[in-house]
């Protein structure tokens, strides 16, 4: 079952080598992501999965690689040829930065509807006795004049609603996010957030998630959120043989 989750954004500028001279502009956001991933590792999962939107529904193994060549930097993470979409590539970079080795990478079709996303989350939560998710997703790219796309008057309200849902660990609110609205607002995180909602809604009776919002900002007109969810209730099932998920340290 789900025991913890961390939600982080996936702008390539989060990576200092990509951001170059602008690396300092996202230092606070980067630090919040580091804190979230550290909390995830400390939860002691049997299975740690990274979730992010991409071109189709598929799972990638622990060794799967990604890269930032499309952003002008010859930087790779993982092993072999880059196959991970940007969301999972940044997720892998954050995990490696924290000394954590995820067990799997769940790519979610960016066009998947809420039902498919919720079902994917429920299935991921059954992947082991103690499952932790690193959920990668950006908010609307239409926040104000600095946004990469024309501003939309609905973007601030959408941003606020997502921030409130993450702070409250409100899986039902995330499940209700409307795909067409998210698509119009260029909110790439919607499918991954709904996978998280599916995992949280699959918790057994007597368990519930508590949320902590570590960051919610839009420095370049794109909504970025960092949050940690922890499961509370009856004692969570013990880790198998003291494992902390795969071969992570």
Coordinates of N, CA and C in Angstrom, one line a residue:
X1 N 0.8 -1.2 0.0 CA 0.0 0.0 0.0 C 0.9 1.2 0.0
X2 N 0.3 2.4 -0.3 CA 1.0 3.6 -0.3 C 1.4 4.0 1.1
X3 N 2.6 4.4 1.4 CA 3.0 4.8 2.7 C 3.5 6.3 2.7
X4 N 3.9 6.8 1.5 CA 4.4 8.2 1.4 C 4.5 8.6 -0.1
X5 N 4.4 9.9 -0.3 CA 4.6 10.4 -1.7 C 5.2 11.8 -1.6
X6 N 6.0 12.1 -2.6 CA 6.6 13.4 -2.8 C 6.1 13.9 -4.1
X7 N 5.7 15.2 -4.2 CA 5.3 15.8 -5.4 C 6.3 16.9 -5.7
X8 N 6.9 16.8 -7.0 CA 7.9 17.8 -7.4 C 7.6 18.2 -8.8
X9 N 8.1 19.4 -9.2 CA 7.9 19.8 -10.6 C 9.1 19.3 -11.5
X10 N 9.0 19.4 -12.8 CA 10.0 18.9 -13.6 C 10.6 19.9 -14.7
X11 N 10.7 21.2 -14.3 CA 11.3 22.0 -15.3 C 12.8 21.7 -15.5
X12 N 13.3 21.6 -16.7 CA 14.7 21.3 -16.9 C 15.6 22.3 -16.2
X13 N 15.2 23.6 -16.0 CA 16.0 24.6 -15.3 C 16.2 24.2 -13.8
X14 N 15.5 23.2 -13.3 CA 15.8 22.8 -12.0 C 17.2 22.2 -11.9
X15 N 17.7 21.7 -13.0 CA 19.1 21.1 -13.0 C 20.1 22.2 -13.2
X16 N 21.0 22.4 -12.3 CA 21.9 23.6 -12.4 C 22.7 23.6 -13.7
X17 N 23.1 22.4 -14.2 CA 23.9 22.4 -15.5 C 23.1 22.9 -16.6
X18 N 21.8 22.7 -16.6 CA 20.9 23.2 -17.7 C 20.6 24.7 -17.5
X19 N 20.4 25.1 -16.2 CA 20.1 26.5 -15.9 C 21.3 27.4 -16.1
X20 N 22.5 26.9 -15.9 CA 23.7 27.6 -16.0 C 23.6 28.9 -15.1
X21 N 23.7 30.1 -15.7 CA 23.8 31.3 -14.9 C 22.5 31.6 -14.2
X22 N 21.4 31.0 -14.6 CA 20.1 31.2 -13.9 C 19.9 30.2 -12.8
X23 N 20.8 29.3 -12.5 CA 20.6 28.2 -11.5 C 20.2 28.8 -10.1
X24 N 20.6 29.9 -9.7 CA 20.3 30.5 -8.4 C 18.8 30.8 -8.3
X25 N 18.2 31.1 -9.5 CA 16.8 31.5 -9.4 C 15.8 30.5 -8.9
X26 N 16.2 29.2 -9.1 CA 15.3 28.1 -8.6 C 16.0 27.4 -7.4
X27 N 16.9 28.1 -6.7 CA 17.6 27.4 -5.6 C 16.6 27.0 -4.5
X28 N 15.7 27.9 -4.1 CA 14.7 27.6 -3.1 C 13.8 26.4 -3.5
X29 N 13.4 26.4 -4.7 CA 12.5 25.3 -5.2 C 13.3 24.0 -5.2
X30 N 14.6 24.1 -5.7 CA 15.4 22.9 -5.7 C 15.6 22.3 -4.3
X31 N 15.8 23.2 -3.3 CA 16.0 22.8 -1.9 C 14.8 22.1 -1.4
X32 N 13.6 22.6 -1.8 CA 12.3 22.0 -1.4 C 12.2 20.6 -1.9
X33 N 12.6 20.5 -3.2 CA 12.5 19.2 -3.8 C 13.5 18.2 -3.1
X34 N 14.7 18.6 -2.8 CA 15.6 17.8 -2.0 C 15.0 17.3 -0.7
X35 N 14.4 18.2 0.0 CA 13.7 17.9 1.2 C 12.6 16.9 1.0
X36 N 11.8 17.0 0.0 CA 10.7 16.1 -0.3 C 11.3 14.7 -0.6
X37 N 12.3 14.6 -1.4 CA 12.8 13.3 -1.8 C 13.5 12.7 -0.6
X38 N 14.1 13.4 0.2 CA 14.8 12.9 1.5 C 13.7 12.3 2.4
X39 N 12.6 13.0 2.5 CA 11.5 12.5 3.3 C 10.9 11.2 2.7
X40 N 10.9 11.1 1.4 CA 10.4 9.9 0.8 C 11.3 8.7 1.1
X41 N 12.6 8.9 0.9 CA 13.5 7.9 1.2 C 13.5 7.4 2.7
X42 N 13.3 8.4 3.6 CA 13.2 8.1 5.0 C 12.0 7.3 5.4
X43 N 11.0 7.2 4.5 CA 9.8 6.5 4.9 C 10.0 4.9 4.8
X44 N 11.2 4.5 4.3 CA 11.5 3.1 4.3 C 10.6 2.2 3.4
X45 N 10.4 2.6 2.1 CA 9.5 1.8 1.3 C 10.2 0.5 0.8
X46 N 9.4 -0.5 0.5 CA 9.8 -1.7 -0.2 C 9.9 -1.4 -1.7
X47 N 9.1 -0.5 -2.2 CA 9.1 -0.2 -3.6 C 9.0 1.3 -3.8
X48 N 9.9 1.9 -4.5 CA 9.8 3.4 -4.8 C 9.7 3.5 -6.3
X49 N 8.6 4.2 -6.7 CA 8.3 4.4 -8.1 C 8.3 5.9 -8.4
X50 N 8.8 6.3 -9.6 CA 8.7 7.7 -10.0 C 7.6 7.7 -11.1
X51 N 6.7 8.7 -11.0 CA 5.5 8.8 -11.8 C 5.6 10.1 -12.6
X52 N 5.4 10.1 -13.9 CA 5.4 11.3 -14.7 C 4.7 11.2 -16.0
X53 N 4.2 12.2 -16.6 CA 3.6 12.2 -17.9 C 4.6 12.0 -19.0
X54 N 4.1 11.3 -20.1 CA 4.9 11.1 -21.3 C 4.0 10.8 -22.5
X55 N 4.6 10.1 -23.4 CA 3.8 9.8 -24.6 C 2.9 8.7 -24.6
X56 N 3.0 7.8 -23.6 CA 2.1 6.6 -23.5 C 2.2 6.0 -22.2
X57 N 1.3 5.0 -21.9 CA 1.4 4.3 -20.6 C 2.4 3.2 -20.8
X58 N 3.4 3.2 -19.9 CA 4.4 2.1 -19.9 C 5.3 2.3 -18.6
X59 N 5.9 1.1 -18.3 CA 6.8 1.1 -17.1 C 8.2 1.0 -17.6
X60 N 9.1 1.7 -17.0 CA 10.5 1.6 -17.3 C 11.3 0.9 -16.1
X61 N 12.3 0.1 -16.3 CA 13.0 -0.5 -15.2 C 13.9 0.5 -14.5
X62 N 14.5 0.0 -13.4 CA 15.3 0.8 -12.5 C 16.5 1.4 -13.3
X63 N 17.0 0.7 -14.3 CA 18.2 1.1 -15.0 C 17.9 2.1 -16.1
X64 N 16.6 2.4 -16.4 CA 16.3 3.3 -17.5 C 17.0 4.6 -17.4
X65 N 17.4 5.1 -18.6 CA 18.1 6.4 -18.6 C 17.3 7.5 -19.2
X66 N 17.8 8.7 -19.0 CA 17.2 9.9 -19.5 C 18.4 10.9 -19.8
X67 N 18.0 12.0 -20.5 CA 19.1 13.0 -20.8 C 18.5 14.3 -21.1
X68 N 19.4 15.3 -21.2 CA 19.0 16.7 -21.3 C 19.6 17.3 -22.6
X69 N 19.9 16.5 -23.6 CA 20.5 17.0 -24.8 C 19.5 17.9 -25.5
X70 N 18.2 17.7 -25.4 CA 17.3 18.7 -26.1 C 17.3 20.1 -25.5
X71 N 18.0 20.2 -24.3 CA 18.1 21.5 -23.7 C 19.5 22.0 -23.7
X72 N 20.3 21.5 -24.6 CA 21.6 22.0 -24.9 C 22.7 21.5 -24.0
X73 N 22.5 20.5 -23.2 CA 23.5 20.0 -22.2 C 23.7 18.5 -22.4
X74 N 24.9 18.1 -22.5 CA 25.2 16.7 -22.7 C 25.3 16.0 -21.3
X75 N 24.1 15.9 -20.6 CA 24.0 15.3 -19.3 C 23.0 14.2 -19.3
X76 N 23.5 13.1 -18.8 CA 22.6 11.9 -18.8 C 22.4 11.4 -17.4
X77 N 21.3 10.7 -17.1 CA 21.1 10.0 -15.9 C 20.7 8.6 -16.2
X78 N 21.0 7.7 -15.3 CA 20.6 6.3 -15.5 C 21.6 5.6 -16.4
X79 N 21.2 4.5 -17.0 CA 22.0 3.7 -17.8 C 21.5 3.6 -19.3
X80 N 22.3 3.3 -20.2 CA 21.9 3.1 -21.6 C 21.4 4.4 -22.3
X81 N 20.7 4.2 -23.4 CA 20.2 5.3 -24.2 C 19.1 6.0 -23.5
X82 N 18.9 7.3 -23.6 CA 17.8 8.0 -22.9 C 16.5 7.6 -23.5
X83 N 15.6 7.0 -22.6 CA 14.3 6.6 -23.0 C 13.2 7.3 -22.1
X84 N 13.6 7.9 -21.0 CA 12.7 8.5 -20.1 C 12.2 9.8 -20.6
X85 N 10.9 10.1 -20.5 CA 10.4 11.5 -20.9 C 11.0 12.5 -19.9
X86 N 10.8 13.8 -20.2 CA 11.4 14.8 -19.3 C 11.0 14.7 -17.8
X87 N 9.7 14.4 -17.6 CA 9.2 14.3 -16.2 C 10.0 13.3 -15.4
X88 N 10.2 12.1 -16.0 CA 10.9 11.0 -15.3 C 12.4 11.2 -15.3
X89 N 12.9 11.9 -16.3 CA 14.4 12.3 -16.3 C 14.7 13.2 -15.2
X90 N 13.9 14.2 -15.0 CA 14.1 15.1 -13.8 C 13.9 14.4 -12.5
X91 N 12.9 13.5 -12.5 CA 12.7 12.7 -11.3 C 13.9 11.8 -11.0
X92 N 14.5 11.2 -12.0 CA 15.7 10.4 -11.8 C 16.8 11.2 -11.3
X93 N 17.0 12.4 -11.9 CA 18.0 13.3 -11.5 C 17.9 13.7 -10.0
X94 N 16.7 14.0 -9.6 CA 16.4 14.3 -8.2 C 16.8 13.2 -7.3
X95 N 16.4 12.0 -7.7 CA 16.6 10.8 -6.9 C 18.1 10.5 -6.8
X96 N 18.8 10.6 -7.9 CA 20.3 10.4 -7.9 C 21.0 11.4 -7.0
X97 N 20.5 12.7 -7.1 CA 21.1 13.7 -6.3 C 20.9 13.4 -4.8
X98 N 19.9 12.7 -4.4 CA 19.6 12.4 -3.0 C 20.2 11.0 -2.6
X99 N 20.9 10.3 -3.6 CA 21.5 9.0 -3.3 C 20.4 7.9 -3.2
X100 N 19.3 8.1 -3.9 CA 18.2 7.2 -3.9 C 18.1 6.5 -5.3
X101 N 17.8 5.2 -5.3 CA 17.6 4.5 -6.5 C 16.2 3.9 -6.6
X102 N 15.4 4.6 -7.4 CA 14.0 4.1 -7.6 C 14.0 2.7 -8.2
X103 N 12.9 2.0 -7.9 CA 12.8 0.6 -8.4 C 12.1 0.6 -9.8
X104 N 11.3 1.6 -10.1 CA 10.6 1.6 -11.4 C 10.2 3.0 -11.8
X105 N 10.0 3.2 -13.0 CA 9.5 4.5 -13.6 C 8.2 4.3 -14.3
X106 N 7.2 5.0 -13.8 CA 5.9 4.8 -14.4 C 5.5 6.0 -15.3
X107 N 5.6 5.8 -16.7 CA 5.3 6.8 -17.6 C 3.8 6.8 -17.9
X108 N 3.1 7.9 -17.8 CA 1.7 8.0 -17.9 C 1.3 8.8 -19.2
X109 N 0.5 8.2 -20.0 CA 0.1 8.9 -21.2 C -0.5 10.3 -20.8
X110 N 0.0 11.3 -21.4 CA -0.4 12.7 -21.1 C -1.9 12.9 -21.4
X111 N -2.4 12.1 -22.3 CA -3.8 12.2 -22.7 C -4.7 11.3 -21.9
X112 N -4.2 10.5 -21.0 CA -5.0 9.6 -20.2 C -6.0 10.3 -19.4
X113 N -7.3 9.8 -19.4 CA -8.3 10.4 -18.6 C -8.2 10.0 -17.1
X114 N -9.0 10.7 -16.3 CA -8.9 10.4 -14.8 C -9.1 8.9 -14.5
X115 N -10.0 8.2 -15.1 CA -10.3 6.8 -14.8 C -9.0 6.0 -15.0
X116 N -8.3 6.2 -16.1 CA -7.1 5.4 -16.3 C -6.0 5.8 -15.3
X117 N -5.9 7.1 -15.0 CA -4.9 7.5 -14.1 C -5.1 7.0 -12.7
X118 N -6.4 7.0 -12.3 CA -6.7 6.5 -10.9 C -6.5 5.0 -10.8
X119 N -6.8 4.3 -11.9 CA -6.6 2.8 -11.9 C -5.1 2.5 -11.9
X120 N -4.3 3.3 -12.6 CA -2.8 3.1 -12.6 C -2.3 3.3 -11.2
X121 N -2.8 4.4 -10.5 CA -2.3 4.6 -9.2 C -2.7 3.5 -8.2
X122 N -3.9 3.0 -8.3 CA -4.3 1.9 -7.5 C -3.4 0.6 -7.7
X123 N -3.0 0.4 -9.0 CA -2.2 -0.7 -9.3 C -0.8 -0.5 -8.8
X124 N -0.3 0.7 -8.9 CA 1.1 0.9 -8.3 C 1.1 0.7 -6.8
X125 N 0.0 1.1 -6.1 CA 0.0 0.9 -4.7 C 0.0 -0.5 -4.3
X126 N -0.3 -1.4 -5.2 CA -0.3 -2.8 -4.9 C 1.0 -3.5 -5.3
X127 N 2.0 -2.7 -5.7 CA 3.2 -3.3 -6.2 C 4.1 -3.8 -5.0
X128 N 3.8 -3.6 -3.8 CA 4.6 -4.1 -2.7 C 3.9 -3.7 -1.4
X129 N 4.4 -4.2 -0.3 CA 3.7 -3.9 1.0 C 3.8 -2.5 1.4
X130 N 4.9 -1.8 1.1 CA 5.2 -0.4 1.4 C 5.6 0.3 0.1
X131 N 4.8 1.1 -0.4 CA 5.0 1.8 -1.7 C 5.1 3.3 -1.5
X132 N 6.2 3.9 -2.0 CA 6.4 5.3 -2.0 C 6.4 5.8 -3.5
X133 N 5.8 7.0 -3.7 CA 5.8 7.5 -5.1 C 6.4 8.9 -5.1
X134 N 7.3 9.1 -6.1 CA 7.8 10.4 -6.4 C 7.1 10.9 -7.7
X135 N 6.2 11.8 -7.5 CA 5.2 12.3 -8.5 C 5.7 13.6 -9.1
X136 N 6.0 13.5 -10.4 CA 6.5 14.7 -11.1 C 5.5 15.4 -11.9
X137 N 5.3 16.7 -11.8 CA 4.3 17.4 -12.6 C 4.3 18.9 -12.4
X138 N 4.2 19.6 -13.5 CA 4.1 21.1 -13.5 C 2.7 21.5 -13.5
X139 N 2.5 22.7 -13.0 CA 1.1 23.3 -13.1 C 0.9 24.1 -14.4
X140 N 0.0 25.0 -14.4 CA -0.3 25.7 -15.6 C 0.8 26.6 -16.1
X141 N 1.0 26.6 -17.4 CA 2.1 27.4 -18.0 C 1.5 28.7 -18.5
X142 N 0.3 29.2 -17.9 CA -0.3 30.4 -18.4 C -0.6 31.3 -17.2
X143 N 0.4 31.4 -16.3 CA 0.3 32.3 -15.1 C 0.9 33.6 -15.4
X144 N 0.2 34.6 -15.7 CA 0.7 36.0 -15.8 C 1.5 36.3 -17.1
X145 N 2.1 37.5 -17.1 CA 2.8 38.0 -18.3 C 4.1 37.2 -18.6
X146 N 4.7 36.7 -17.5 CA 6.0 36.0 -17.7 C 5.8 34.6 -18.2
X147 N 4.6 34.1 -18.4 CA 4.4 32.7 -18.8 C 4.8 32.5 -20.3
X148 N 5.2 31.2 -20.6 CA 5.6 30.9 -21.9 C 4.5 30.9 -22.9
X149 N 3.3 30.8 -22.4 CA 2.1 30.9 -23.3 C 1.2 32.0 -22.8
X150 N 0.3 32.5 -23.7 CA -0.6 33.6 -23.3 C -1.3 33.4 -21.9
X151 N -1.4 34.4 -21.1 CA -2.0 34.2 -19.8 C -3.4 33.9 -19.9
X152 N -3.9 33.0 -19.0 CA -5.3 32.7 -18.9 C -5.9 33.1 -17.6
X153 N -7.0 33.8 -17.5 CA -7.5 34.2 -16.2 C -7.9 33.1 -15.3
X154 N -8.1 31.9 -15.8 CA -8.4 30.8 -14.9 C -7.2 30.1 -14.3
X155 N -6.0 30.5 -14.8 CA -4.8 29.8 -14.3 C -4.5 30.0 -12.8
X156 N -4.7 31.3 -12.2 CA -4.4 31.4 -10.8 C -5.4 30.6 -9.9
X157 N -6.6 30.5 -10.3 CA -7.6 29.7 -9.5 C -7.2 28.2 -9.6
X158 N -6.8 27.8 -10.8 CA -6.3 26.4 -10.9 C -5.1 26.1 -10.0
X159 N -4.1 27.0 -10.1 CA -2.9 26.9 -9.3 C -3.3 26.8 -7.8
X160 N -4.2 27.7 -7.4 CA -4.6 27.7 -6.0 C -5.3 26.4 -5.6
X161 N -6.1 25.9 -6.5 CA -6.8 24.6 -6.2 C -5.9 23.5 -6.0
X162 N -4.9 23.4 -6.9 CA -3.9 22.3 -6.8 C -3.1 22.4 -5.6
X163 N -2.7 23.6 -5.2 CA -1.9 23.8 -4.0 C -2.7 23.4 -2.8
X164 N -3.9 23.8 -2.7 CA -4.8 23.4 -1.6 C -5.0 21.9 -1.5
X165 N -5.2 21.2 -2.6 CA -5.3 19.8 -2.6 C -4.1 19.1 -2.2
X166 N -2.9 19.6 -2.6 CA -1.7 18.9 -2.2 C -1.4 19.2 -0.7
X167 N -1.7 20.4 -0.2 CA -1.5 20.7 1.2 C -2.4 19.8 2.1
X168 N -3.6 19.6 1.6 CA -4.6 18.8 2.4 C -4.5 17.3 2.1
X169 N -3.6 16.9 1.2 CA -3.6 15.5 0.8 C -5.0 15.1 0.4
X170 N -5.7 15.9 -0.4 CA -7.1 15.7 -0.8 C -7.1 15.0 -2.2
X171 N -7.1 13.6 -2.1 CA -7.1 12.8 -3.3 C -8.3 13.1 -4.2
X172 N -9.4 13.3 -3.5 CA -10.7 13.4 -4.3 C -10.6 14.7 -5.1
X173 N -10.0 15.8 -4.6 CA -9.9 17.0 -5.3 C -9.0 16.9 -6.5
X174 N -7.9 16.1 -6.4 CA -7.0 15.9 -7.5 C -7.7 15.0 -8.5
X175 N -8.5 14.0 -8.1 CA -9.2 13.2 -9.0 C -10.3 13.9 -9.8
X176 N -10.7 15.0 -9.3 CA -11.8 15.8 -10.0 C -11.2 16.8 -11.0
X177 N -9.9 16.9 -11.1 CA -9.3 17.9 -12.1 C -9.7 17.5 -13.5
X178 N -10.2 18.5 -14.2 CA -10.8 18.2 -15.5 C -9.7 18.2 -16.6
X179 N -9.6 17.1 -17.4 CA -8.5 17.1 -18.4 C -8.5 18.2 -19.4
X180 N -9.7 18.6 -19.8 CA -9.7 19.6 -20.9 C -9.3 21.0 -20.3
X181 N -9.7 21.2 -19.0 CA -9.2 22.5 -18.4 C -7.7 22.4 -18.2
X182 N -7.2 21.3 -17.7 CA -5.7 21.2 -17.6 C -5.0 21.3 -18.9
X183 N -5.5 20.7 -19.9 CA -4.9 20.8 -21.2 C -4.9 22.3 -21.7
X184 N -6.0 23.0 -21.6 CA -6.1 24.4 -22.0 C -5.1 25.2 -21.3
X185 N -4.9 24.9 -20.0 CA -4.0 25.7 -19.1 C -2.6 25.2 -19.2
X186 N -2.3 24.2 -20.0 CA -1.0 23.6 -20.2 C -0.4 23.2 -18.9
X187 N -1.2 22.5 -18.1 CA -0.8 21.9 -16.8 C -0.4 20.5 -17.0
X188 N 0.8 20.2 -17.2 CA 1.3 18.9 -17.6 C 1.3 17.9 -16.4
X189 N 1.1 18.4 -15.2 CA 1.1 17.5 -14.1 C -0.2 16.7 -13.8
X190 N -1.3 17.1 -14.5 CA -2.6 16.5 -14.1 C -2.6 15.0 -14.2
X191 N -2.0 14.3 -15.2 CA -2.1 12.8 -15.1 C -1.4 12.2 -14.0
X192 N -0.2 12.7 -13.7 CA 0.6 12.2 -12.6 C -0.1 12.4 -11.2
X193 N -0.6 13.6 -11.0 CA -1.3 13.9 -9.8 C -2.5 13.0 -9.6
X194 N -3.2 12.6 -10.7 CA -4.3 11.7 -10.6 C -3.9 10.3 -10.3
X195 N -2.7 9.9 -10.8 CA -2.1 8.6 -10.4 C -1.9 8.6 -8.9
X196 N -1.4 9.7 -8.3 CA -1.2 9.8 -6.9 C -2.6 9.7 -6.2
X197 N -3.6 10.3 -6.7 CA -4.9 10.3 -6.1 C -5.4 8.8 -6.1
X198 N -5.2 8.1 -7.2 CA -5.6 6.7 -7.2 C -4.9 5.8 -6.2
X199 N -3.6 6.1 -6.0 CA -2.9 5.3 -5.0 C -3.4 5.6 -3.6
X200 N -3.7 6.9 -3.3 CA -4.2 7.3 -2.0 C -5.6 6.8 -1.7
X201 N -6.4 6.8 -2.8 CA -7.8 6.4 -2.6 C -7.9 4.9 -2.4
X202 N -6.8 4.2 -2.7 CA -6.8 2.7 -2.5 C -6.3 2.3 -1.1
X203 N -6.1 3.3 -0.3 CA -5.6 2.9 1.1 C -6.7 2.1 1.8
X204 N -6.3 1.2 2.6 CA -7.3 0.4 3.4 C -8.0 1.2 4.4
X205 N -9.2 0.7 4.8 CA -9.9 1.4 5.9 C -9.1 1.6 7.1
X206 N -9.2 2.8 7.7 CA -8.4 3.1 8.9 C -7.1 3.9 8.6
X207 N -6.8 4.0 7.3 CA -5.6 4.8 6.9 C -6.0 6.1 6.2
X208 N -5.1 7.1 6.3 CA -5.4 8.3 5.6 C -4.1 9.0 5.4
X209 N -4.0 9.9 4.4 CA -2.8 10.7 4.1 C -2.9 12.1 4.7
X210 N -1.7 12.5 5.1 CA -1.5 13.9 5.6 C -0.6 14.6 4.7
X211 N -0.9 15.9 4.3 CA 0.0 16.6 3.4 C 0.7 17.7 4.0
X212 N 1.8 18.0 3.4 CA 2.6 19.2 3.7 C 3.1 19.9 2.4
X213 N 2.7 21.1 2.2 CA 3.1 21.8 1.0 C 4.3 22.6 1.3
X214 N 5.4 22.2 0.6 CA 6.7 22.8 0.9 C 7.0 24.0 0.0
X215 N 6.4 24.1 -1.2 CA 6.6 25.2 -2.1 C 5.4 25.2 -3.1
X216 N 5.0 26.4 -3.5 CA 4.0 26.7 -4.6 C 4.3 28.0 -5.1
X217 N 4.8 28.1 -6.3 CA 5.2 29.3 -6.9 C 5.1 29.2 -8.4
X218 N 5.3 30.4 -9.1 CA 5.3 30.4 -10.5 C 6.3 31.4 -11.0
X219 N 7.6 31.1 -10.8 CA 8.6 32.1 -11.1 C 8.7 32.5 -12.6
X220 N 8.4 31.6 -13.5 CA 8.4 31.9 -14.9 C 7.1 31.8 -15.6
X221 N 6.0 32.0 -14.7 CA 4.7 31.9 -15.3 C 4.2 30.5 -15.3
X222 N 4.9 29.5 -14.8 CA 4.5 28.1 -14.7 C 4.4 27.7 -13.3
X223 N 3.3 27.0 -12.9 CA 3.0 26.6 -11.6 C 3.9 25.5 -11.1
X224 N 4.7 25.7 -10.1 CA 5.5 24.6 -9.5 C 5.1 24.3 -8.1
X225 N 4.9 23.1 -7.8 CA 4.5 22.6 -6.4 C 5.5 21.6 -5.9
X226 N 5.7 21.7 -4.6 CA 6.5 20.6 -3.9 C 5.7 20.3 -2.7
X227 N 5.4 19.0 -2.5 CA 4.6 18.5 -1.3 C 5.1 17.2 -0.9
X228 N 4.8 16.9 0.3 CA 5.0 15.5 0.9 C 3.7 15.0 1.5
X229 N 3.4 13.8 1.2 CA 2.2 13.1 1.8 C 2.8 11.9 2.6
X230 N 2.3 11.8 3.8 CA 2.6 10.6 4.6 C 1.3 10.0 5.1
X231 N 1.3 8.7 5.2 CA 0.1 7.9 5.5 C 0.1 7.7 7.0
X232 N -1.0 7.9 7.6 CA -1.2 7.8 9.1 C -2.4 6.9 9.3
X233 N -2.5 6.3 10.5 CA -3.6 5.4 10.8 C -3.0 4.3 11.7
X234 N -3.5 3.1 11.4 CA -3.0 1.9 12.1 C -1.5 1.8 11.7
X235 N -0.7 1.0 12.4 CA 0.7 0.8 12.1 C 0.8 0.3 10.7
X236 N 1.7 1.0 9.9 CA 1.9 0.6 8.5 C 2.6 -0.8 8.5
X237 N 2.5 -1.6 7.5 CA 3.1 -2.9 7.4 C 4.6 -2.8 7.5
X238 N 5.3 -3.7 8.1 CA 6.8 -3.6 8.2 C 7.5 -3.8 6.9
X239 N 8.7 -3.2 6.7 CA 9.5 -3.4 5.5 C 10.0 -4.8 5.5
X240 N 10.1 -5.3 4.3 CA 10.5 -6.7 4.1 C 12.0 -6.8 4.5
X241 N 12.3 -7.6 5.5 CA 13.7 -7.9 5.9 C 14.5 -6.6 6.0
X242 N 13.9 -5.5 6.5 CA 14.6 -4.3 6.7 C 14.9 -3.5 5.4
X243 N 14.3 -3.9 4.3 CA 14.6 -3.3 3.0 C 14.1 -1.8 3.0
X244 N 14.8 -1.0 2.2 CA 14.4 0.3 2.0 C 14.2 0.6 0.5
X245 N 13.5 -0.4 -0.2 CA 13.2 -0.3 -1.6 C 14.4 -0.6 -2.5
X246 N 14.4 -1.7 -3.1 CA 15.4 -2.1 -4.1 C 16.8 -2.2 -3.4
X247 N 17.8 -1.7 -4.1 CA 19.1 -1.7 -3.6 C 19.6 -0.3 -3.2
X248 N 18.6 0.6 -2.8 CA 19.0 1.9 -2.4 C 19.7 1.9 -1.1
X249 N 20.7 2.8 -0.9 CA 21.4 2.9 0.4 C 20.5 3.3 1.5

